[in-house]
XYZ file of C-alpha atoms in Angstrom:
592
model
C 0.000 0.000 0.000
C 2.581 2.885 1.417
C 5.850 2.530 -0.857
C 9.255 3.185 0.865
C 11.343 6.002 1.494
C 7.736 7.542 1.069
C 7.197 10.581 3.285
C 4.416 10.980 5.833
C 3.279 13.962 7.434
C 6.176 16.174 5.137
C 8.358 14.725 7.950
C 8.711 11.061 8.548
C 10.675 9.255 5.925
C 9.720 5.545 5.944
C 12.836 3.069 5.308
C 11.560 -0.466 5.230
C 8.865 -2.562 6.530
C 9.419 -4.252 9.628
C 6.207 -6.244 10.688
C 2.654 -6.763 8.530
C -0.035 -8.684 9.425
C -3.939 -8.310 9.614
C -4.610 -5.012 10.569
C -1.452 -2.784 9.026
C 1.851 -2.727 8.794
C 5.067 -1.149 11.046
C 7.623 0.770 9.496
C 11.256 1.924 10.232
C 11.210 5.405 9.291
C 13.569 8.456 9.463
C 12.272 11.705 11.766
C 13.260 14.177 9.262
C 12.955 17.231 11.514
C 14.680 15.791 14.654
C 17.114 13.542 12.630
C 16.468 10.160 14.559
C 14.790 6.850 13.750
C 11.533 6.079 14.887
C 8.726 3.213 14.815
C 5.740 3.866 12.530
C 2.876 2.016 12.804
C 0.350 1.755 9.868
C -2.917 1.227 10.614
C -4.641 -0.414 7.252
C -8.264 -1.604 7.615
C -9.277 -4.629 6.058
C -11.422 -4.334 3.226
C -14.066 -6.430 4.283
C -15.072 -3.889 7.062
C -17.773 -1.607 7.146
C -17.402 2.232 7.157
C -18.658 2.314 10.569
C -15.947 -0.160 11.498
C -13.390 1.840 10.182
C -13.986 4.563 11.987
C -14.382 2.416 15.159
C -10.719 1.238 14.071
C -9.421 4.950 13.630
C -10.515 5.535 16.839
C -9.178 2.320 18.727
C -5.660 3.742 17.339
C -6.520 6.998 18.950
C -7.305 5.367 22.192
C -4.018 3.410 21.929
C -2.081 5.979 21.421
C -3.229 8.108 24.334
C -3.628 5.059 26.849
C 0.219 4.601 25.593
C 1.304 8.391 25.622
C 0.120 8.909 28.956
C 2.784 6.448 30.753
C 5.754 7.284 31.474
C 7.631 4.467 32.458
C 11.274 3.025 30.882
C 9.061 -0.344 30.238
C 6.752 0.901 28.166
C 7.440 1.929 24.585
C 7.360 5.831 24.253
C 4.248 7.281 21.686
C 5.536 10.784 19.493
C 2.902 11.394 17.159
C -0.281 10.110 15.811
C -0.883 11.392 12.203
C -4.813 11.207 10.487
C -4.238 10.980 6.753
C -7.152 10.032 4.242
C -5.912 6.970 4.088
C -5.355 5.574 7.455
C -3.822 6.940 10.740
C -0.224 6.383 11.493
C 1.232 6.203 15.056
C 4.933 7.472 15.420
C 6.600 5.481 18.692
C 9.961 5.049 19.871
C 12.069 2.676 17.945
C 13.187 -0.258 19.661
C 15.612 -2.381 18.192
C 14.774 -5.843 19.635
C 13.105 -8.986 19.219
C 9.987 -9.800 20.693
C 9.965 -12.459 23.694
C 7.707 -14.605 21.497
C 10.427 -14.583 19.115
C 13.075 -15.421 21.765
C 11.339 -18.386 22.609
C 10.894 -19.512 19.310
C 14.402 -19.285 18.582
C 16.216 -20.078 21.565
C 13.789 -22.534 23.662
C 12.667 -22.078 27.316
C 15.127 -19.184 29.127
C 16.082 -19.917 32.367
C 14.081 -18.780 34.987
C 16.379 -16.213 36.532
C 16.276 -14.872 33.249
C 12.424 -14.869 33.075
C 12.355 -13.078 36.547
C 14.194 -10.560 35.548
C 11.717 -9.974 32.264
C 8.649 -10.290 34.823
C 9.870 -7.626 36.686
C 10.586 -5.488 33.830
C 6.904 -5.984 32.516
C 5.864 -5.847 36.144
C 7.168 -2.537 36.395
C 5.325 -1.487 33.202
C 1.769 -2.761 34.373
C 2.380 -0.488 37.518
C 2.902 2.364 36.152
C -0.506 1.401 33.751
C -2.903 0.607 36.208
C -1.184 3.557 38.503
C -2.715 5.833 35.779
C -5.999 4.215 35.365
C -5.028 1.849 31.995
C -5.526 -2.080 31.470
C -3.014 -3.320 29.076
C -5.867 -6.706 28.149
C -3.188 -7.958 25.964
C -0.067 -9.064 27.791
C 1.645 -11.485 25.980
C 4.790 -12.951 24.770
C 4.847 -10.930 21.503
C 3.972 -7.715 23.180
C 7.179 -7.667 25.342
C 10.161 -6.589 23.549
C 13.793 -7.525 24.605
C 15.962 -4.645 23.539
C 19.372 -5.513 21.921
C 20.717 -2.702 24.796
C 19.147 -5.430 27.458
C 15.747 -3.273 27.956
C 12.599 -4.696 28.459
C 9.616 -2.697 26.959
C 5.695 -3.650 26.925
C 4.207 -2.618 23.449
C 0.846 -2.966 21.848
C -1.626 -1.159 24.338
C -4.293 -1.287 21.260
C -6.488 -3.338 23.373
C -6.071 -1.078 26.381
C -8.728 0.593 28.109
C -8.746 3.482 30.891
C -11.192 5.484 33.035
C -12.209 8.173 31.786
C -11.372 7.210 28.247
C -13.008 5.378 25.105
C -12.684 1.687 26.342
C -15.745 0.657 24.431
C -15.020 1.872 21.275
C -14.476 -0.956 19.530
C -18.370 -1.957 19.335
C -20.279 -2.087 21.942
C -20.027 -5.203 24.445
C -16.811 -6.372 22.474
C -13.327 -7.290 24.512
C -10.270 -8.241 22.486
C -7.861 -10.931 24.086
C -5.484 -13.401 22.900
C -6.592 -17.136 23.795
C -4.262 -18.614 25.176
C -2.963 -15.568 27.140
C -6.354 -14.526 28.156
C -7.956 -14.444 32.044
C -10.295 -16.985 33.228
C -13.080 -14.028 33.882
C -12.352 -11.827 30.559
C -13.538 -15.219 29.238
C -16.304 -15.924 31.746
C -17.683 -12.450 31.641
C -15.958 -10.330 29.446
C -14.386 -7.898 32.604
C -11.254 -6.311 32.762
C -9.122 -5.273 35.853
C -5.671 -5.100 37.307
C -6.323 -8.865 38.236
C -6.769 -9.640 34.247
C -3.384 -8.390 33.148
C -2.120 -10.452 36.756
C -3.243 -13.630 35.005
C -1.834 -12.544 31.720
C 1.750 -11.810 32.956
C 1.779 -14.916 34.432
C 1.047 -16.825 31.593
C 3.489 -15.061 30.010
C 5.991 -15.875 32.139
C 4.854 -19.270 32.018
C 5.865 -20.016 28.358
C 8.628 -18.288 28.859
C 9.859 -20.261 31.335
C 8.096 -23.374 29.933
C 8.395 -23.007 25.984
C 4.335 -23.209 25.819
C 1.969 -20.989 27.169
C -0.322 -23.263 30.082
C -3.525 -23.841 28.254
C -1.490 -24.479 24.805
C -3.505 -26.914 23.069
C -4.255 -28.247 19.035
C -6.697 -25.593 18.827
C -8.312 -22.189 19.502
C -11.444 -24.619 20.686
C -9.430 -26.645 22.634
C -7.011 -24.087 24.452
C -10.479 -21.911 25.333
C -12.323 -24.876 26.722
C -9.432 -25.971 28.630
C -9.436 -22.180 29.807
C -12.525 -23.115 31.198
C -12.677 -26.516 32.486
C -9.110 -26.656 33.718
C -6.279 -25.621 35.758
C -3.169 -24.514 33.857
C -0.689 -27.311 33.084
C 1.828 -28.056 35.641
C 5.130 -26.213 35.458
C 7.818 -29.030 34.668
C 11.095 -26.112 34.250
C 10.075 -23.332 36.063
C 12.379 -23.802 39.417
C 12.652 -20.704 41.448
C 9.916 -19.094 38.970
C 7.174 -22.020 40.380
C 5.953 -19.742 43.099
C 5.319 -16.826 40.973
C 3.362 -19.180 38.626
C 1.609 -20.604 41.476
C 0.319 -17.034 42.699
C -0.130 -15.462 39.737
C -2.331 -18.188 37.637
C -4.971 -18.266 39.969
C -8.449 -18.773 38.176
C -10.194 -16.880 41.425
C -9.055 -12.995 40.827
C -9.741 -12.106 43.935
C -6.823 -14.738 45.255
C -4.691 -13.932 42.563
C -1.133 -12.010 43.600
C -1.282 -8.465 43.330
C 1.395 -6.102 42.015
C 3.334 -5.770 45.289
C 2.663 -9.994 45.939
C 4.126 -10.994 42.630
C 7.033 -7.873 43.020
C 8.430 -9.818 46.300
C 8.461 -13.372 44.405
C 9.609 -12.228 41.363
C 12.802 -9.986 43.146
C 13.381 -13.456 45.098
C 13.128 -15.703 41.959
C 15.639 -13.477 40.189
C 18.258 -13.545 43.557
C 16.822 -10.152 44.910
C 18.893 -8.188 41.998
C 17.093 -5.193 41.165
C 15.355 -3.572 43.765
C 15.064 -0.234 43.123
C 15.654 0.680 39.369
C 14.444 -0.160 36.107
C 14.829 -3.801 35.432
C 16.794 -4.882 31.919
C 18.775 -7.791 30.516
C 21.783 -8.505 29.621
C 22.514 -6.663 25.923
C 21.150 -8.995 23.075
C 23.363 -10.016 19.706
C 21.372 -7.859 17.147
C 19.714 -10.187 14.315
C 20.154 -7.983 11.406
C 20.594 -4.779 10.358
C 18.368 -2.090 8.517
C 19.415 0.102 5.823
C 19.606 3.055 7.326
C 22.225 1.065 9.945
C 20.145 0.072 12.686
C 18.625 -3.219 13.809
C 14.881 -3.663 12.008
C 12.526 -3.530 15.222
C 11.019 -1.308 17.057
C 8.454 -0.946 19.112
C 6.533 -3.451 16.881
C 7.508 -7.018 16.892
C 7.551 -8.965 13.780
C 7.438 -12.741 13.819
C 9.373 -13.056 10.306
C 13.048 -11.481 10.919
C 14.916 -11.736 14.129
C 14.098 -7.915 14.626
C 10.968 -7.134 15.877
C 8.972 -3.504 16.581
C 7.104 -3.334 19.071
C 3.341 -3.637 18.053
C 0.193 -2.066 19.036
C -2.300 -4.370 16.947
C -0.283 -4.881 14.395
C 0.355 -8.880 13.637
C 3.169 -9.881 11.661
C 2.711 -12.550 9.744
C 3.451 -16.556 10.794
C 2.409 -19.057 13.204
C 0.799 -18.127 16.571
C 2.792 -17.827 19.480
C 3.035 -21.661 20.764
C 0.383 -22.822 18.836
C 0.492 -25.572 15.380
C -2.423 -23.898 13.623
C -2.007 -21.591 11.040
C -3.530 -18.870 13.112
C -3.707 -18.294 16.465
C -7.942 -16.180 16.860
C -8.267 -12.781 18.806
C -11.501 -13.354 20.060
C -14.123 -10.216 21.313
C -15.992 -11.385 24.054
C -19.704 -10.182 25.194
C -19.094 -7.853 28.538
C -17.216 -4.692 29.512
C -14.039 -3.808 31.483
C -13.908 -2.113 34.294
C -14.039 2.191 33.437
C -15.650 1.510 30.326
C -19.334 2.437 29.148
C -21.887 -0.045 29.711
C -22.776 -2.448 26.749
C -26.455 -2.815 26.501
C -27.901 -4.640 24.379
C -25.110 -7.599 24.167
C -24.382 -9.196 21.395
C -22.905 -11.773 19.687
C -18.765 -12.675 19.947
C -16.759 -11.292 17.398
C -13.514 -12.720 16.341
C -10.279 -11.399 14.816
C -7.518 -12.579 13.781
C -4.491 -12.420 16.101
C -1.528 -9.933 16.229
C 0.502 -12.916 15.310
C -1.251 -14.437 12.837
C -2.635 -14.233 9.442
C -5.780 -12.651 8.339
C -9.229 -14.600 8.351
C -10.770 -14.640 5.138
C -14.414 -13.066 5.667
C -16.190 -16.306 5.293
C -14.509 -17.544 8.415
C -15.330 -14.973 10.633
C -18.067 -17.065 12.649
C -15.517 -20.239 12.780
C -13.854 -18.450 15.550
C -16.403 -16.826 17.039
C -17.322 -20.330 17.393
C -13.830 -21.202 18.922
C -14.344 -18.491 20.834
C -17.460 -19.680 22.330
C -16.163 -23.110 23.695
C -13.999 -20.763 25.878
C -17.275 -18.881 26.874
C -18.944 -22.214 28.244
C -17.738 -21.210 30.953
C -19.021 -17.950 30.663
C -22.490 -18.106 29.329
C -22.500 -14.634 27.911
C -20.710 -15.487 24.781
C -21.800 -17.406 21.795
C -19.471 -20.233 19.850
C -17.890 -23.324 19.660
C -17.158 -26.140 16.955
C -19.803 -28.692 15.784
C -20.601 -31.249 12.710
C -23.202 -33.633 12.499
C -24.518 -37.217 10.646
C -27.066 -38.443 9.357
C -27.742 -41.976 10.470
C -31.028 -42.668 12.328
C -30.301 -43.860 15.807
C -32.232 -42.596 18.358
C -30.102 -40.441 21.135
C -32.174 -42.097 24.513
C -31.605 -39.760 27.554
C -31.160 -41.539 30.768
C -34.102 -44.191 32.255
C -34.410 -45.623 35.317
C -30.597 -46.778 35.473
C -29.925 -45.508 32.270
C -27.778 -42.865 31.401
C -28.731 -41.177 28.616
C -29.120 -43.902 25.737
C -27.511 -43.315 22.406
C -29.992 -43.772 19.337
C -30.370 -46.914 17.661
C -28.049 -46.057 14.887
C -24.071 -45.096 15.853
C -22.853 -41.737 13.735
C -19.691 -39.354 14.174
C -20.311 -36.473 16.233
C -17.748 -33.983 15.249
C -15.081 -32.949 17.707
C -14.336 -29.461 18.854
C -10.399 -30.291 19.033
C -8.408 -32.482 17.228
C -8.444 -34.911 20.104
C -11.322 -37.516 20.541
C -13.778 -35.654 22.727
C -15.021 -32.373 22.465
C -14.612 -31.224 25.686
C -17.017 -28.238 26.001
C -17.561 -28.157 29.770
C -18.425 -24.960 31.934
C -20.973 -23.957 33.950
C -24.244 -23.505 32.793
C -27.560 -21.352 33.692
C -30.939 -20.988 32.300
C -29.922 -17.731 30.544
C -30.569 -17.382 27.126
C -27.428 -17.098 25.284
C -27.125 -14.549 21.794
C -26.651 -17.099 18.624
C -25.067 -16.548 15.965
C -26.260 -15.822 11.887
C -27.627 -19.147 10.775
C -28.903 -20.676 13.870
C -32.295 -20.384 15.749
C -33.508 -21.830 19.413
C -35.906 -24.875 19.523
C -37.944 -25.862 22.395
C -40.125 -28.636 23.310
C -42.965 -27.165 25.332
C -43.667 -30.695 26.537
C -40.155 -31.610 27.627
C -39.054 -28.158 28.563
C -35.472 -28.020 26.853
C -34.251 -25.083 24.752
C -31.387 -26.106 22.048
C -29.507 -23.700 19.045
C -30.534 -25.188 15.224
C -29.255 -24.766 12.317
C -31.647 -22.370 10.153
C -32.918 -25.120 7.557
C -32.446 -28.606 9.644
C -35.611 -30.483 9.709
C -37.116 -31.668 13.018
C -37.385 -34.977 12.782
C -39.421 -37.224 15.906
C -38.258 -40.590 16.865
C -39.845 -43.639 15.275
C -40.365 -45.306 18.386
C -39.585 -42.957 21.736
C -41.796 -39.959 22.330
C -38.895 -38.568 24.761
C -36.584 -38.424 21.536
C -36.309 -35.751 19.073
C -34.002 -35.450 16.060
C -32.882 -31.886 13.770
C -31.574 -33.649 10.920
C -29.526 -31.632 8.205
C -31.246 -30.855 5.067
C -28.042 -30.281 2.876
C -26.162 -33.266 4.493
C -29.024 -35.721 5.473
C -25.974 -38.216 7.550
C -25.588 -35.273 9.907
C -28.073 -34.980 12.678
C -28.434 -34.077 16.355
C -31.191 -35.131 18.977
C -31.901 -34.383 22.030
C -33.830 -37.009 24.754
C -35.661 -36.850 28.049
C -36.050 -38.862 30.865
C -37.391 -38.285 34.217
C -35.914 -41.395 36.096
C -31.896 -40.531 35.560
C -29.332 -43.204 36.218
C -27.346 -41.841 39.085
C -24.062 -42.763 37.479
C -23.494 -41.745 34.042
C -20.532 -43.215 33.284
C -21.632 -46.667 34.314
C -24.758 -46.725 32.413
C -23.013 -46.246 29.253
C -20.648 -48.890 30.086
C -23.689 -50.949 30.951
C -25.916 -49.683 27.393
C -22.681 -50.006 25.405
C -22.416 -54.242 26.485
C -26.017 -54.400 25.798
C -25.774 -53.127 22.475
C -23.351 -54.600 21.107
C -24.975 -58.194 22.389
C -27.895 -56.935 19.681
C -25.403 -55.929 16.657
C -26.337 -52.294 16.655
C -23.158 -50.677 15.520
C -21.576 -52.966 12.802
C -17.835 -52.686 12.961
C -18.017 -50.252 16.064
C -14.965 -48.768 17.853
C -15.170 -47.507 20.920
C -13.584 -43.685 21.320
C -14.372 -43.666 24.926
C -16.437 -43.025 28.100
C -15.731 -40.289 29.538
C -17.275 -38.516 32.344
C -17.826 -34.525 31.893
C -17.333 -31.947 34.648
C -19.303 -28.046 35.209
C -21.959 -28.987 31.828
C -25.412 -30.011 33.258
C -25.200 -32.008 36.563
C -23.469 -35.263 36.660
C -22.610 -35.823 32.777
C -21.081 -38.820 30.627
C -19.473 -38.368 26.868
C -20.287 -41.864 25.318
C -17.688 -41.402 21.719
C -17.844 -44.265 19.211
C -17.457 -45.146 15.330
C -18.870 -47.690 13.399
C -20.279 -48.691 10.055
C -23.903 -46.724 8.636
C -25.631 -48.586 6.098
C -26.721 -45.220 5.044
C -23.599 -42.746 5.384
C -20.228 -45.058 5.450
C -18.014 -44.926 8.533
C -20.011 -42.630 11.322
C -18.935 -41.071 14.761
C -21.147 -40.542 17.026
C -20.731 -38.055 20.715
C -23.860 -39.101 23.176
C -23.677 -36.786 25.909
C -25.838 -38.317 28.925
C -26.646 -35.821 31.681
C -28.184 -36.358 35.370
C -29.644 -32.532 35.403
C -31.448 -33.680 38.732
C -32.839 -36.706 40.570
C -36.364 -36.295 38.454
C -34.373 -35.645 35.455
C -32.109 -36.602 32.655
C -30.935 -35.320 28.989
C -29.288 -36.813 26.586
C -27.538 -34.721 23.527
C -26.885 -36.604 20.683
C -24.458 -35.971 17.763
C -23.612 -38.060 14.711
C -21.290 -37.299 11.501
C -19.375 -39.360 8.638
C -15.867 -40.088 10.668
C -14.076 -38.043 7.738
C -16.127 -34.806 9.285
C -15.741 -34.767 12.401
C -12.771 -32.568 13.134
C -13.685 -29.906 10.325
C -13.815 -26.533 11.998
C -17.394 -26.062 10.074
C -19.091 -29.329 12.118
C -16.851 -28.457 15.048
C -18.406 -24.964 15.426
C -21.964 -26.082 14.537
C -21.641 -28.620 17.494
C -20.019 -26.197 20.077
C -23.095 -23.819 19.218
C -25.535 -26.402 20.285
C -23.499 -28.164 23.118
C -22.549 -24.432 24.992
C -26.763 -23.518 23.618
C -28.416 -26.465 25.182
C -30.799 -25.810 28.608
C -32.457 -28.478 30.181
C -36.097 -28.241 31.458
C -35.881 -25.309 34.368
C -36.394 -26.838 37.835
């Protein structure tokens, strides 16, 4: 778009490009008037956005520049200038040459955990001096904390932030930004923001760091935000001295969760008490590469693709993201507001963007990770998304009886899977609220069993040949995939044991030619004491099936059963694995 050795403002000379992703691009560039390099940040809206959402995004650079420009700390990357053109607006920041702690990692491995002390107090010392002046980073990550070839440590990229007083909604109403797999337990839950958020954050950070992973790394967006949800961080296996700073900092409670002065005494102890007092930095770094104009090619914008890195305010460089195998790593815009921001009324549904790190989302994938983003929200209820697929094979999905867990249907499918792992753990804790769907999907209920499910717009409801407590929604593009949901007022009172005991009695009768079992697995925090019941086998009608038959006790008087079947070859494609986390995180039983 901007051609180099261009010049900007009749003052700013841009040299090369040193980061591009998603959103813009970051440029070294020449300070014509005060001879000196600086860090240009080029803010280039993707064309599929509206003209209201362009000027939402002129004014989310705005409010990143001023929730920057009003720190002054050596930790926190220095904003000169913010320039409107026609174009697009440009932010002029402090050149840093450096490369990005994401990029550290990447090339070097796990650092020692003196090392990452050291860093944590740096970025520590950063978040102080934000939430001393009213500001909430919401994006603390690996790839928005720069290691200076001079040994600094600077935290980059407030184009998430948010402060009192300020704009901190501006980016649609009820929308939060966040990186998955750096994100807080309760910006996920509820969409808030506080001090306690960016806690959680550093400490993740550190985490990888320390680790070589961040502690919910998983396959998947899906995965890493359910496990969010449904689990505690994976255990720390190098982080030595660094264990108690983990410890204190990734608690999932905020309220326990080490404050600023807490995490300052662990992390000054961790790193052999060095420090007190001044400005923490590291040991000078080897730089990379150099730019043309002489210097190294970062700056306050990190760039994934060259050792050098600039230190970014929303602007992803290309290439993986940060620890994850996809090709894309989502930023996902949760329902809720943080704290000092306007009020979002009415919510509505999640929103998700690609990540700094990663490369753009083509517009017809938007709602795939608003799905992903949704599994993370189980535990949350306010936001909408998740994977799904479905089949097509007839078997009725039989909720639990009287000793019965929720009975699979007569007929076996393949029930897609939100991760790339068997089960698609979508677990979190549920209410009766009604949650906002997305485009293409509408609630059913059955006024005489009392549940409430999301649909597909276009699947045809389908009633079991046999059971009146059975109901199918069978696709009507792909008539293999289906869903069902069953009722029972007599619930087993151990799930996993009744599908043990309704697996051995059908296979005595031959109902699942060829079957395989995936497994039986009970699930935690869904609705009451649930069961997963995973298996393939052999459809007369659709070829090779998998089937997910999710048995819940809601209550003594009553049970649910949520079916799922797809052909085996569809049941880890991110279109069946959304469809199925809308209707698993969707699904209400009967109120009490």
């Amino acid at each position: 778009m901007t051609q180099s050795k261009a010049l900007i403002a009749e003052r700013y000379r841009l040299i090369e490009s040193l980061g591009a992703g998603g959103m813009g691009r970051v440029w070294l560039a020449r300070d014509e008037m005060l001879r000196r390099d600086v860090a240009i940040k080029e803010v280039i809206p993707p064309e599929v956005l509206t003209a209201e959402e362009r000027d939402e995004l002129r004014l989310r650079t705005l409010r990143e520049a001023r929730a920057a420009a009003r720190l002054n700390d050596p930790n926190v990357v220095r904003i000169y200038d913010v320039i409107q053109t026609e174009q697009a607006p440009w932010i002029v920041m402090e050149y840093v040459p450096s490369r990005s702690l994401h990029q550290v990692i990447t090339d070097e491995g796990p650092l020692p955990p003196e090392r990452v002390a050291q860093i944590g107090l740096a970025v520590l010392s950063a978040l102080r001096a934000a939430h001393a002046a009213g500001v909430l980073h919401r994006d603390v990550k690996p790839g928005n904390v720069l290691l200076a070839d001079t040994g600094r440590v600077v935290l980059t990229d407030f184009g998430l932030a948010v402060f009192e007083g300020g704009d901190g909604a501006v980016t649609r109403p009820g929308l939060i930004l966040g990186s998955p797999q750096y994100i807080s337990p309760e910006r996920a839950r509820e969409g808030t923001s506080g001090p306690e958020s960016d806690m959680w954050s550093l400490g993740a950070t550190l985490y990888a760091a320390v680790e070589g992973r961040s502690p919910y790394a998983r396959s998947t967006t899906y995965a890493t935000l359910t496990a969010l949800a449904t689990e505690e961080p994976d255990p720390a296996t190098r982080a030595g001295v660094m264990k108690p700073v983990l410890n204190a900092l990734l608690r999932k409670d905020p309220r326990a969760r080490a404050g600023v002065a807490e995490t300052e005494r662990l992390l000054q102890r961790a790193a052999a008490g060095e420090g007190r007092g001044f400005s923490w930095s590291l040991p000078a770094l080897p730089r990379p590469r150099r730019s043309r104009e002489g210097h190294s090619g970062s700056s306050g914008i990190r760039t994934s693709r060259s050792a050098g890195s600039v230190a970014p305010v929303s602007v992803p460089p290309g290439g993986a993201s940060e620890n994850s195998p996809g090709p894309f790593e989502a930023r996902i815009e949760f329902l809720g507001r943080a704290r000092g921001s306007a009020v979002v009324d009415p919510p509505r549904p999640l929103d998700v963007a690609p990540d700094d790190d990663d490369a753009t989302v083509p517009p017809g994938q938007r709602w795939k990770w608003i799905a992903a983003a949704a599994a993370a929200v189980v535990l949350a209820v306010v936001a909408v998304i998740v994977l799904s697929d479905r089949d097509t094979t007839p078997p009725p999905v039989e909720a639990p009886a009287t000793g019965q867990a929720a009975r699979p249907t007569s007929a076996a499918a393949g029930s897609p899977s939100p991760t790339v792992s068997a089960s698609p753990q979508v677990q979190g804790s549920f209410g009766t609220d009604v949650m906002q769907l997305p485009p293409g999907y509408h609630y059913e209920t059955d006024p005489a069993w009392g549940w409430r499910v999301a649909v597909p717009d276009g699947w045809i409801k389908k009633p079991h040949e046999s059971s009146k407590s059975m109901v199918y929604f069978q696709s009507n593009t792909d008539p293999r995939m289906r869903m069902g949901v069953d009722t029972t007022f007599t619930p087993p009172p151990d799930a996993v044991a009744d599908w043990q005991q309704q697996e051995r009695s059908r296979l005595r009768s031959g109902m699942y030619p060829n079957y395989e079992r995936i497994g039986i697995d009970p699930v935690t925090n869904y609705h009451g004491l649930c069961a997963d019941w995973q298996w393939r086998y052999d459809s007369s009608q659709g070829g090779r099936m998998r089937v997910s038959n999710l048995g819940c006790r809601v209550r003594p008087d009553l049970g649910h059963a949520l079916y799922w079947e797809v052909p085996d070859s569809m049941w880890d494609s991110e279109p069946v694995t959304t469809m199925y986390g809308i209707i698993r995180v969707s699904f209400r039983p009967k109120p009490a």
